[in-house]
mmCIF file of C-alpha atoms and ligand atoms in Angstrom:
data_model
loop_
_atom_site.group_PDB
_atom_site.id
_atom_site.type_symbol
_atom_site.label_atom_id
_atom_site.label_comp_id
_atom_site.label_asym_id
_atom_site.label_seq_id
_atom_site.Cartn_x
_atom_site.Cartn_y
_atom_site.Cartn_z
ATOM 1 C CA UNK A 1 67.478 -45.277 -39.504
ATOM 2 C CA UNK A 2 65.709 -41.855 -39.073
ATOM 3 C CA UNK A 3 66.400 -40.885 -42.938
ATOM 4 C CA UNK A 4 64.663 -44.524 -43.891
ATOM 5 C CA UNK A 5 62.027 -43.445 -41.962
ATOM 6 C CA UNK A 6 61.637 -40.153 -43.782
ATOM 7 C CA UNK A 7 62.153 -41.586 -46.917
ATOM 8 C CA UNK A 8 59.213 -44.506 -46.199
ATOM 9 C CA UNK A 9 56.630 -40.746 -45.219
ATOM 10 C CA UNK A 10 57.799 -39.773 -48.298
ATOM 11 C CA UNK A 11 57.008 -42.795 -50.395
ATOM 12 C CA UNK A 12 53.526 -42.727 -48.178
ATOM 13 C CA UNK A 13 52.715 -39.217 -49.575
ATOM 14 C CA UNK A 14 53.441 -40.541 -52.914
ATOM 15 C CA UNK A 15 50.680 -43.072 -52.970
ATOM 16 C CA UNK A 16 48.402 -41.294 -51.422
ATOM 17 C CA UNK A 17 49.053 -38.432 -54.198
ATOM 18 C CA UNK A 18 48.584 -41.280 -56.954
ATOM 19 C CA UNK A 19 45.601 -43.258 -54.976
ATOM 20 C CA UNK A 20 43.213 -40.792 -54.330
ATOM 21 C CA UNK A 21 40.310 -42.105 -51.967
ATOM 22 C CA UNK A 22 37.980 -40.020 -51.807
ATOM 23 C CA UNK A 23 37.027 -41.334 -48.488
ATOM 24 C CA UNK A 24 33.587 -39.668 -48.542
ATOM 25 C CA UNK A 25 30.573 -41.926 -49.152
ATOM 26 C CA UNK A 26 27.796 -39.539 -51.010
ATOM 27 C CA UNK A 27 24.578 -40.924 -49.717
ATOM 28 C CA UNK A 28 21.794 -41.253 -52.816
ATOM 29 C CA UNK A 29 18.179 -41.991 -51.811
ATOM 30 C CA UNK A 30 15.809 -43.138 -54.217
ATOM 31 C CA UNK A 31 12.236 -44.195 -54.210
ATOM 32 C CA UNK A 32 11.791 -47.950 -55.598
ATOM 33 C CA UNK A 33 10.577 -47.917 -59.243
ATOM 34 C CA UNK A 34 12.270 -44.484 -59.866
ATOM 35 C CA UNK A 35 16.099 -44.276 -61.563
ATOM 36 C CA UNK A 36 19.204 -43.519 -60.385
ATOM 37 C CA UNK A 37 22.100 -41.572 -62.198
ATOM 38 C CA UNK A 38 25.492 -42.010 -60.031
ATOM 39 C CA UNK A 39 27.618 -39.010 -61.400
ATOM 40 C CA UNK A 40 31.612 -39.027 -60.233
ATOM 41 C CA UNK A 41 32.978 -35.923 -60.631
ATOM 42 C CA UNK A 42 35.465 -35.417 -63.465
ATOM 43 C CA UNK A 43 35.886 -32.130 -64.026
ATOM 44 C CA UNK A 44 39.634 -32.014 -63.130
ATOM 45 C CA UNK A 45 40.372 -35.196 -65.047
ATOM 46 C CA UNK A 46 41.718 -35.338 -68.435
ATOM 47 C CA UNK A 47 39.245 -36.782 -71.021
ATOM 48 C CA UNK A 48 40.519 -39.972 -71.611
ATOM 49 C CA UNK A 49 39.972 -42.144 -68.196
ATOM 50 C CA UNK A 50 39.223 -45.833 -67.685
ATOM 51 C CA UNK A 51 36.289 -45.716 -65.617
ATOM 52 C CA UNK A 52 35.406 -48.489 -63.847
ATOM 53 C CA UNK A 53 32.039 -49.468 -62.098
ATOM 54 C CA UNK A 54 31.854 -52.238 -58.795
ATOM 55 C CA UNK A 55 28.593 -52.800 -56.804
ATOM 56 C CA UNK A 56 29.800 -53.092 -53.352
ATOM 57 C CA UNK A 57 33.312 -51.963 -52.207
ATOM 58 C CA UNK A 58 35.491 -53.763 -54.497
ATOM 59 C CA UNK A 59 32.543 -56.376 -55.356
ATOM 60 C CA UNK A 60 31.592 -57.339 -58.945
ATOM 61 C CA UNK A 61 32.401 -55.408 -61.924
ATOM 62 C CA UNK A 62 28.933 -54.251 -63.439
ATOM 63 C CA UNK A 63 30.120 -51.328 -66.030
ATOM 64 C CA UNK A 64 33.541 -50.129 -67.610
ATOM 65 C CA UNK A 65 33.693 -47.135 -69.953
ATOM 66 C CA UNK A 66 37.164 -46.736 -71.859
ATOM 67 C CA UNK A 67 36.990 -42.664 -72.813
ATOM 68 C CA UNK A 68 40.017 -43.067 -74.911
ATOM 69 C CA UNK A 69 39.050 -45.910 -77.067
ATOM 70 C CA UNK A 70 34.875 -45.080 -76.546
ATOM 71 C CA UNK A 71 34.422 -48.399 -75.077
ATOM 72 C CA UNK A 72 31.453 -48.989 -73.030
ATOM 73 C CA UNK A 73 30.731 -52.733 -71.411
ATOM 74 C CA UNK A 74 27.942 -53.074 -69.020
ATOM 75 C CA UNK A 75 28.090 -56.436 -67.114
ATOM 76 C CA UNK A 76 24.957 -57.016 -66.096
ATOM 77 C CA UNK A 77 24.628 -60.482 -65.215
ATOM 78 C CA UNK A 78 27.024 -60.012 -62.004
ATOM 79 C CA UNK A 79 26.611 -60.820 -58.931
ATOM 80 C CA UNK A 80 23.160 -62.520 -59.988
ATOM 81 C CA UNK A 81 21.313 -60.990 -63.006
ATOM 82 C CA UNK A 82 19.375 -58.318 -60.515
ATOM 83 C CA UNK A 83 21.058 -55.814 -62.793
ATOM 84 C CA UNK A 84 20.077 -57.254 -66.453
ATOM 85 C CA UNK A 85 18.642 -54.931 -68.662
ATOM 86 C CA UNK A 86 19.057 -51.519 -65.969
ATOM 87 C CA UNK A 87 22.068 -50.089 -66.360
ATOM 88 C CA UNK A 88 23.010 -46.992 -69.087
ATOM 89 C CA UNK A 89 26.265 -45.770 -69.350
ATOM 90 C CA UNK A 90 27.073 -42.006 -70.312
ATOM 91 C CA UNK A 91 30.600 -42.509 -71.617
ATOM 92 C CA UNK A 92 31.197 -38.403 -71.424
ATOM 93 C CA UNK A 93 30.453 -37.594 -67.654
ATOM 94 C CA UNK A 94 31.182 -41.521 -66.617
ATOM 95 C CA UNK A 95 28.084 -41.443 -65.091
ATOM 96 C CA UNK A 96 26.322 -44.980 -64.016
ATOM 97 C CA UNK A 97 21.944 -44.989 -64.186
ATOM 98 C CA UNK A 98 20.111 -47.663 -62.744
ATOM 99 C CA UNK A 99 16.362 -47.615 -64.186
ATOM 100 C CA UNK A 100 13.820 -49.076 -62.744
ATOM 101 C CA UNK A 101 15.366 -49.435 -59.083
ATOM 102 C CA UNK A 102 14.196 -51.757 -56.199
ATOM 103 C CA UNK A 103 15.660 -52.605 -52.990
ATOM 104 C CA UNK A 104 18.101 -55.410 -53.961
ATOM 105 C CA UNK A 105 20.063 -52.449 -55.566
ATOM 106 C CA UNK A 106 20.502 -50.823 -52.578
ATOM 107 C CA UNK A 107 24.509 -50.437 -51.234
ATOM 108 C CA UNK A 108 27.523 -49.051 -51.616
ATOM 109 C CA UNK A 109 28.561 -48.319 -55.868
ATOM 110 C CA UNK A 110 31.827 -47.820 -55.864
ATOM 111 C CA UNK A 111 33.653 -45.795 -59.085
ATOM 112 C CA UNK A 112 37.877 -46.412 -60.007
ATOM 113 C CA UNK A 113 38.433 -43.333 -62.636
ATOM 114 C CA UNK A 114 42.031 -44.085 -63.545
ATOM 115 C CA UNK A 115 44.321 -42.169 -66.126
ATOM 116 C CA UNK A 116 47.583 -40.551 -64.665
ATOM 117 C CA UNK A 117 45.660 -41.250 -61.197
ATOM 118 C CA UNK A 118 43.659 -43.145 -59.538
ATOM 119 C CA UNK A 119 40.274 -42.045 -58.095
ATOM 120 C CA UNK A 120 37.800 -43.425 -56.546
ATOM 121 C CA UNK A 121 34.493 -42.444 -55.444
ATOM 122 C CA UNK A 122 31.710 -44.279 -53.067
ATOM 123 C CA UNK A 123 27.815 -44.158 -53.710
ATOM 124 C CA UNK A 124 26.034 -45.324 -50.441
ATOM 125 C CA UNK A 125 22.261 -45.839 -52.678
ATOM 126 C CA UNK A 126 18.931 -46.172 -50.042
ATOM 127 C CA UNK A 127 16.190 -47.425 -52.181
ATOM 128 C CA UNK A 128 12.758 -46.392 -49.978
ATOM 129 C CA UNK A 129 9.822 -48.734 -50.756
ATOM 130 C CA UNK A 130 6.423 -46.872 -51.788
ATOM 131 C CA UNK A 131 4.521 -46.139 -48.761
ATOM 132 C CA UNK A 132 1.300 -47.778 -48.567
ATOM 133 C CA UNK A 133 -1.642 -45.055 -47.283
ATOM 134 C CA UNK A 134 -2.160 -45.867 -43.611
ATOM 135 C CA UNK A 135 -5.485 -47.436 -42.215
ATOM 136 C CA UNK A 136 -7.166 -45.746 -39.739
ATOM 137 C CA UNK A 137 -10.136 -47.736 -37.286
ATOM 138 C CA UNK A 138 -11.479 -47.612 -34.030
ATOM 139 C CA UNK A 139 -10.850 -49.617 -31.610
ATOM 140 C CA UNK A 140 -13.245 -48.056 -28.896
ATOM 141 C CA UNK A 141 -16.413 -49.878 -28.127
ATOM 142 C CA UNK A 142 -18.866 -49.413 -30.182
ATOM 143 C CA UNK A 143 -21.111 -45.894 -28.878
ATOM 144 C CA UNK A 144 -18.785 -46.074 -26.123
ATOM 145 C CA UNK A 145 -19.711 -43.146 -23.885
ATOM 146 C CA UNK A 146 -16.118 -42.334 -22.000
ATOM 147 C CA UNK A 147 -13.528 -42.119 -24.543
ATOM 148 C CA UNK A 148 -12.607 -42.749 -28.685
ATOM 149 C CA UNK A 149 -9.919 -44.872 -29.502
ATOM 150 C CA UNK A 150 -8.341 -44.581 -33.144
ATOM 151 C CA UNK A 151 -5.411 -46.347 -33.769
ATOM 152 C CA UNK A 152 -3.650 -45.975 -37.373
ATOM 153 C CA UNK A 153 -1.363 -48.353 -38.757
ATOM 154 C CA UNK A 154 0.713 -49.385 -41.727
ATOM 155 C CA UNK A 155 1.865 -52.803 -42.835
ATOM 156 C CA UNK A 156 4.596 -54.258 -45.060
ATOM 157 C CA UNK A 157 6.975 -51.323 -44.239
ATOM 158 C CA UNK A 158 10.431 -50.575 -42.751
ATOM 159 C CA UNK A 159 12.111 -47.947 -40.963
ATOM 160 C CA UNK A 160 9.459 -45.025 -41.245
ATOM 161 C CA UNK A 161 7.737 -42.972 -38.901
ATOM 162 C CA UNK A 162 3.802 -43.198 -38.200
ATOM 163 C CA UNK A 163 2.274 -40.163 -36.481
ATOM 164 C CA UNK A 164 -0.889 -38.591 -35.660
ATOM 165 C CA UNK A 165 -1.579 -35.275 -36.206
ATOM 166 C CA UNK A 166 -4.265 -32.647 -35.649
ATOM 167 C CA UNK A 167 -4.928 -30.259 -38.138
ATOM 168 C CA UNK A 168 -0.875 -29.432 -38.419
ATOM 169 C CA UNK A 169 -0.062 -29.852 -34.904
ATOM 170 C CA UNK A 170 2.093 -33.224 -34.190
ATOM 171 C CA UNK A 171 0.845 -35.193 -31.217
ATOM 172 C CA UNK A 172 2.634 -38.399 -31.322
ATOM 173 C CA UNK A 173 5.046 -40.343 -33.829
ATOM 174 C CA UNK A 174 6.738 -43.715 -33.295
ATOM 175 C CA UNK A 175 9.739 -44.387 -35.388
ATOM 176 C CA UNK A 176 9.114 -48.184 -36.466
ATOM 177 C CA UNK A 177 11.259 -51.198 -38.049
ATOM 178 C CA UNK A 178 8.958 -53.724 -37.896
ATOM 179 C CA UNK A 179 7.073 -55.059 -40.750
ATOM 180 C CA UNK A 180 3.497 -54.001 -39.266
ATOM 181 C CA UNK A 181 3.350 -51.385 -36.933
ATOM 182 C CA UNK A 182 0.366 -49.545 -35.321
ATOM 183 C CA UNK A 183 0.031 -46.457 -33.568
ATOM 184 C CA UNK A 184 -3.385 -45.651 -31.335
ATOM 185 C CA UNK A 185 -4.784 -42.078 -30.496
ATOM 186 C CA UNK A 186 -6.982 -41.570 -27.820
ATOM 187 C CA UNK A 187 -9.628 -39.132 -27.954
ATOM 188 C CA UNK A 188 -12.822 -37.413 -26.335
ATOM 189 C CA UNK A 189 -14.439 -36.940 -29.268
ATOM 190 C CA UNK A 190 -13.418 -35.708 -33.240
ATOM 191 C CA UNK A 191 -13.154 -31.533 -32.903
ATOM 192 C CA UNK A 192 -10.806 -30.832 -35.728
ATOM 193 C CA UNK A 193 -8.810 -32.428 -38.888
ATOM 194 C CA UNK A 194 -6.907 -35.556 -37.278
ATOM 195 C CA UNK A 195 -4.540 -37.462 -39.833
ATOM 196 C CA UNK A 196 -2.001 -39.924 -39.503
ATOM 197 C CA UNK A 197 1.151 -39.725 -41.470
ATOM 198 C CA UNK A 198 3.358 -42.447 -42.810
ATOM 199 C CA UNK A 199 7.024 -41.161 -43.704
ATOM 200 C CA UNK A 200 10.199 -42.073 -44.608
ATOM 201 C CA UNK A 201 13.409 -39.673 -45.289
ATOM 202 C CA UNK A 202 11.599 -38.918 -48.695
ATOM 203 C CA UNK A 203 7.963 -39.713 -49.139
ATOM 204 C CA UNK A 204 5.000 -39.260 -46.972
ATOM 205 C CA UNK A 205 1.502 -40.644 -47.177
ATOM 206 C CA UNK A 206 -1.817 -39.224 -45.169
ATOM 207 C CA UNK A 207 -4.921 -41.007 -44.070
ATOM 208 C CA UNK A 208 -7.609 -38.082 -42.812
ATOM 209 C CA UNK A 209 -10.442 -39.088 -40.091
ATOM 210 C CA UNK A 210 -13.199 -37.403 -40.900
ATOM 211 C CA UNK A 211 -15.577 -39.810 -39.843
ATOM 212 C CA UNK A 212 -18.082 -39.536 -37.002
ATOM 213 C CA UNK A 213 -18.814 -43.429 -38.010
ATOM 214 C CA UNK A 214 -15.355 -43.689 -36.264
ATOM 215 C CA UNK A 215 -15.914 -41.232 -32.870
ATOM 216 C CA UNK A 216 -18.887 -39.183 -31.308
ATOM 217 C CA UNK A 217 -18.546 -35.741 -32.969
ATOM 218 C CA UNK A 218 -17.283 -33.362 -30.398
ATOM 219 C CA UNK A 219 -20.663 -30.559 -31.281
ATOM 220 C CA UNK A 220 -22.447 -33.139 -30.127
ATOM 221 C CA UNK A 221 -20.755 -33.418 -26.608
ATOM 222 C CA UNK A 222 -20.197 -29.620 -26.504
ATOM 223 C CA UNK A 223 -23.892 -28.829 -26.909
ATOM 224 C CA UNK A 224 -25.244 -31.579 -24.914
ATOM 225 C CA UNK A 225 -22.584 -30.989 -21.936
ATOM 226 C CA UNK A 226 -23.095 -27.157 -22.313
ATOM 227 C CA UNK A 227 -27.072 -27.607 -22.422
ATOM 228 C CA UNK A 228 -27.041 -29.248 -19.583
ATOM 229 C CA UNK A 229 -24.270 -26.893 -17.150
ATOM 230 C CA UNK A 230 -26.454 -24.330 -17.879
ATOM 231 C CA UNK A 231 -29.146 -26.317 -16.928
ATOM 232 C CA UNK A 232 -27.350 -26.661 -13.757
ATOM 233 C CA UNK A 233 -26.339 -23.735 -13.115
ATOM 234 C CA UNK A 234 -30.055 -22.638 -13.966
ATOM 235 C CA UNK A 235 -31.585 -24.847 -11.176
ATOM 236 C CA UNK A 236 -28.830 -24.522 -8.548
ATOM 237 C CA UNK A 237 -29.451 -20.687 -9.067
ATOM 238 C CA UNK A 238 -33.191 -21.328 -8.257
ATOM 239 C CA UNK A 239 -32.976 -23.922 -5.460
ATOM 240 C CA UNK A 240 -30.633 -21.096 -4.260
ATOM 241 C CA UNK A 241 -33.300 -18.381 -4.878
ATOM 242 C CA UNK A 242 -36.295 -20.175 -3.904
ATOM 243 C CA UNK A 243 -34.833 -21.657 -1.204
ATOM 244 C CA UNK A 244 -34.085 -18.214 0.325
ATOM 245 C CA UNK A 245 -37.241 -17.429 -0.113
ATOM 246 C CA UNK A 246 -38.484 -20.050 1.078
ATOM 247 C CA UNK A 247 -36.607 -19.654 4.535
ATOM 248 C CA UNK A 248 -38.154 -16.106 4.602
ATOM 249 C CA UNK A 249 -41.318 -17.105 3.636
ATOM 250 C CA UNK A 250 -40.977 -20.364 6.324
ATOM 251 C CA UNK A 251 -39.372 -18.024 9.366
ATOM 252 C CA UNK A 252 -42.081 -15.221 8.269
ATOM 253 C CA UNK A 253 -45.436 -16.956 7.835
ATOM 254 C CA UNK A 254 -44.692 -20.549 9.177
ATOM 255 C CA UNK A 255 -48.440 -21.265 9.605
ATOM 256 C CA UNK A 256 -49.617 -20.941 6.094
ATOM 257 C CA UNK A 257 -50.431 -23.780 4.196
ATOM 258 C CA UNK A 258 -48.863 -24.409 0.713
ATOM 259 C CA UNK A 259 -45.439 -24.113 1.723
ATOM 260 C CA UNK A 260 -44.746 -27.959 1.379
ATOM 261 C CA UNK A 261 -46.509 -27.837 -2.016
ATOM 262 C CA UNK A 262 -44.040 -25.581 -3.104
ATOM 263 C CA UNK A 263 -41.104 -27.271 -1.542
ATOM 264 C CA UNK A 264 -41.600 -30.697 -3.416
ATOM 265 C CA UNK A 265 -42.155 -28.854 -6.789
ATOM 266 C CA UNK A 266 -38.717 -27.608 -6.131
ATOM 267 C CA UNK A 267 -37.451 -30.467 -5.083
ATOM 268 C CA UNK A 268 -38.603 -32.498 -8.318
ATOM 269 C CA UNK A 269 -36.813 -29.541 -10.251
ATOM 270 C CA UNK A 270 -33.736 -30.224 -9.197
ATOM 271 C CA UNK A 271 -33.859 -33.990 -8.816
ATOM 272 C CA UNK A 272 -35.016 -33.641 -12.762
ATOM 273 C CA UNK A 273 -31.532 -31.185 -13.626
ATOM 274 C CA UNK A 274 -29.547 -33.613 -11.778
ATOM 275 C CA UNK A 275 -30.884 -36.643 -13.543
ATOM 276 C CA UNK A 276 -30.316 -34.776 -16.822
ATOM 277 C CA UNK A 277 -26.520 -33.458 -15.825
ATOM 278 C CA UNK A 278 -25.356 -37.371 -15.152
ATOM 279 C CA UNK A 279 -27.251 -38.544 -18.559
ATOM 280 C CA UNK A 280 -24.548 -36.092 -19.986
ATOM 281 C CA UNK A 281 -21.558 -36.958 -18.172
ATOM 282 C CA UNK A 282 -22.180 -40.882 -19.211
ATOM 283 C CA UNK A 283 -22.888 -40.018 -23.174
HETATM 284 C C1 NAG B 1 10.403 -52.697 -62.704
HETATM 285 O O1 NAG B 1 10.851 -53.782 -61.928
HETATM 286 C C2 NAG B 1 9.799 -54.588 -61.428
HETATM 287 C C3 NAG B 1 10.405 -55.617 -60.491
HETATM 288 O O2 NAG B 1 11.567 -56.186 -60.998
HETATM 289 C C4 NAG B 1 9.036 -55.211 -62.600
HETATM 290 O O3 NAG B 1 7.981 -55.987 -62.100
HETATM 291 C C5 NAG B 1 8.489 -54.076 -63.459
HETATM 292 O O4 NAG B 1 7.838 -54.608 -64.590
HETATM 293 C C6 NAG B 1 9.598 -53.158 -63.893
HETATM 294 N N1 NAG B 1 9.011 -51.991 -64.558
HETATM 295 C C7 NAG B 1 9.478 -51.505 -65.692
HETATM 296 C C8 NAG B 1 8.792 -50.298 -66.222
HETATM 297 O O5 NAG B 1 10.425 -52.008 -66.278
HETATM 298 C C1 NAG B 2 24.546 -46.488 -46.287
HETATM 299 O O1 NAG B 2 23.348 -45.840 -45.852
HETATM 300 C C2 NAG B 2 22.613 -46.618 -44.929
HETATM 301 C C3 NAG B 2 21.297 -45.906 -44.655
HETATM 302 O O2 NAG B 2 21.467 -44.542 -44.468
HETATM 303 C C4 NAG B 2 23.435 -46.805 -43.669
HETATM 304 O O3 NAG B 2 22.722 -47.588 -42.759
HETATM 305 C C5 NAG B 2 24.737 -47.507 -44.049
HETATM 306 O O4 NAG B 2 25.555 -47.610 -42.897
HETATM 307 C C6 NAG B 2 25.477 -46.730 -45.119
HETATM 308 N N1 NAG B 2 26.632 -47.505 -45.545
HETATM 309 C C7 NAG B 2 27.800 -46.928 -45.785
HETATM 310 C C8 NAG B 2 28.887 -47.841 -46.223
HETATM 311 O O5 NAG B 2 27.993 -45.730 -45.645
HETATM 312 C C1 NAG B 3 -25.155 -47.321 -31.249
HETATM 313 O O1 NAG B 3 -26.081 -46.260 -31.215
HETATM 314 C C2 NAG B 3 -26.946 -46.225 -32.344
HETATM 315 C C3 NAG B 3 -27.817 -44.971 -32.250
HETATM 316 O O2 NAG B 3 -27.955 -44.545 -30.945
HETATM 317 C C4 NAG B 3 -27.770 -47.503 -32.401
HETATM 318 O O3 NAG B 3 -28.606 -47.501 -33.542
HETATM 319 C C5 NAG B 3 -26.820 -48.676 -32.481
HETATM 320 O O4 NAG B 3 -27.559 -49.885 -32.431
HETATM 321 C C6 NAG B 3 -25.852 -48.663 -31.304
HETATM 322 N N1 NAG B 3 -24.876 -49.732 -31.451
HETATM 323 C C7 NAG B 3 -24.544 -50.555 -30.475
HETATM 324 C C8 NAG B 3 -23.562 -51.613 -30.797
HETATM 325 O O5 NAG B 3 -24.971 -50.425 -29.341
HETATM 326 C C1 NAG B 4 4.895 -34.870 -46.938
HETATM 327 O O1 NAG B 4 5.528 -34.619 -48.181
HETATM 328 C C2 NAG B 4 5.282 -33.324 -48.700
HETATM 329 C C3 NAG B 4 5.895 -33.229 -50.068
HETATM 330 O O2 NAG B 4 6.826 -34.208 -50.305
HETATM 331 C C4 NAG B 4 5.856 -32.287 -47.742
HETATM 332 O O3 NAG B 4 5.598 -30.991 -48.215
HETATM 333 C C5 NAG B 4 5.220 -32.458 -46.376
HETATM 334 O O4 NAG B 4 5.808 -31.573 -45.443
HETATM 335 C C6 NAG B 4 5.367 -33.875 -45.882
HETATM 336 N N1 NAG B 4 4.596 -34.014 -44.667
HETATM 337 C C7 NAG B 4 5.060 -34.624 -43.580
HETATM 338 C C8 NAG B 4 4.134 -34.674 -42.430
HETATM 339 O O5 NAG B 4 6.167 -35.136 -43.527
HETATM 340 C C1 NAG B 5 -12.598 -37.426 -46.159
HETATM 341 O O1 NAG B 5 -12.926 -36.260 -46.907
HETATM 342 C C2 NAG B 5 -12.367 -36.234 -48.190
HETATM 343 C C3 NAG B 5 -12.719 -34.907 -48.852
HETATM 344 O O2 NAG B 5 -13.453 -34.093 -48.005
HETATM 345 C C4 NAG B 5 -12.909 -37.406 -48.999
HETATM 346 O O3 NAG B 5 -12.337 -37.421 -50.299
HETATM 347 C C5 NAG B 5 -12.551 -38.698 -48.285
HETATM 348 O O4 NAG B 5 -13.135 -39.804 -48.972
HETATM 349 C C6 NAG B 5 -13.066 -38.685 -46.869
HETATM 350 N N1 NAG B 5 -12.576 -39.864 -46.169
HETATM 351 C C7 NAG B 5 -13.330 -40.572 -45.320
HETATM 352 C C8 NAG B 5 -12.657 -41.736 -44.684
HETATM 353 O O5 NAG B 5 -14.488 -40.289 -45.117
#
């Protein structure tokens, strides 16, 4: 029983010596339109393999190269004709090229290299669509005073990631699946370079904002909220001042006329700065 059992390890060993998986999947990703050459590795292979060429793990037969009789056969009208006319052959290296790739060619390519052995190699191919440039627009209402919405978005697109960033500082990113995705930024006002991004794994495309159409320029609010603080700062300084001195001047010489006079002017002063500061918090 127990040498049976050593003799069926033994036999396993055997196969597995003869029927080399290479168990490894070797990830390809490709932009649509672009080609594709799928390269098994023969260097310690004698030169006269039959190489053979499935799409999908043991699916279809699209390609066979005979190195010992130079045969090449493409069979390009398997599983339905989405491979006519694409595929080249390089009998030497083995190697399978797809031209012209789109996303229906996407999967798993799967290479038999027989001679004395048996190999076989996996090709997991991601075809990534082109990336349409992302549209930015606001969403804020129009000369809204309190905040600038932008929102960026991207349609007829999988799996890719849509950020915003400023200058080269990240400051968001959604990682979307969905056919039309959006992603909104919300702002003061436009200070610096803002983009959003559109990416997948190998291809990015940018959309810049560098529109005031879109949101209040941020020199604007910086001089007009700056103006006016020092404004305030101004006229709370004098009410301060003048109304010290207008205590002394009140305690000291209460019976002379004027004083009143002088009190409303201030008064209008400061109502005026105050009237101004609030017209600048609402822009
Ligand atoms: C590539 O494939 C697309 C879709 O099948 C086709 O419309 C286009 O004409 C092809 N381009 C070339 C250069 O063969
Ligand atoms: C092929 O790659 C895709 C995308 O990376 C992945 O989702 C899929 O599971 C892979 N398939 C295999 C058989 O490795
Ligand atoms: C926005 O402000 C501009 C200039 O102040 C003005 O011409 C325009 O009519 C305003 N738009 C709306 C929708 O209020
Ligand atoms: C966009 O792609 C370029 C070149 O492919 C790369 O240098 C850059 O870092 C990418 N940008 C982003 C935000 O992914
Ligand atoms: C942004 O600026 C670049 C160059 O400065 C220009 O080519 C582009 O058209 C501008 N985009 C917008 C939306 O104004």
């Amino acid at each position: 029983m127990f040498d049976r059992l050593v003799l069926f390890c033994l036999c396993c060993c055997c196969l597995v010596g003869v029927f080399a998986d290479s168990n490894a999947v070797k990830s390809v990703s490709v932009m649509e339109g672009d080609s594709v050459t799928l390269n098994p590795d023969l260097s310690d292979k004698p030169p006269d393999n039959l190489i053979m060429w499935n799409f999908k793990t043991n699916g279809p037969l699209i390609a066979k190269i005979n190195q010992a009789t130079n045969d090449i056969s493409i069979i390009d009208d398997v599983p339905d004709g989405r491979f006519r006319d694409r595929l080249k052959l390089d009998h030497q290296t083995g190697s399978l090229t797809i031209t012209n790739i789109t996303t229906e060619h996407a999967g798993v390519y799967q290479v038999t290299i027989s001679s004395k052995t048996k190999t076989v190699y996996r090709f997991n191919v991601t075809v990534y669509a082109h990336l349409p440039v992302p549209v930015i627009i606001s969403d804020s209402p129009q000369n809204s005073s309190s905040y600038c919405s932008l929102v960026c978005s991207v349609v007829n697109v999988c799996h890719v990631t849509l950020s915003w960033y400023k200058g080269n500082s990240l400051l968001s990113s959604i990682s979307v699946s969905d056919l039309s995705n959006s992603l909104s930024l919300r702002l003061e006002c436009l200070d610096d370079s803002y983009s959003c991004v559109v990416s997948n794994p190998i291809n990015n495309r940018t959309e810049n904002v560098n529109s005031t159409d879109l949101c209040r320029p941020c020199s604007d609010c910086a001089f007009c909220c700056h103006a006016s603080e020092a404004l305030a700062r101004l006229a709370v300084s004098v009410l301060v001042g003048v109304a010290t001195v207008a205590i002394v001047v009140y305690d000291i010489i209460t019976s002379r006329k004027g004083v009143n006079e002088r009190r409303r002017d201030l008064l209008i002063q400061y109502k005026t700065t105050v009237h101004d500061n609030s017209n600048c918090k609402a822009i």
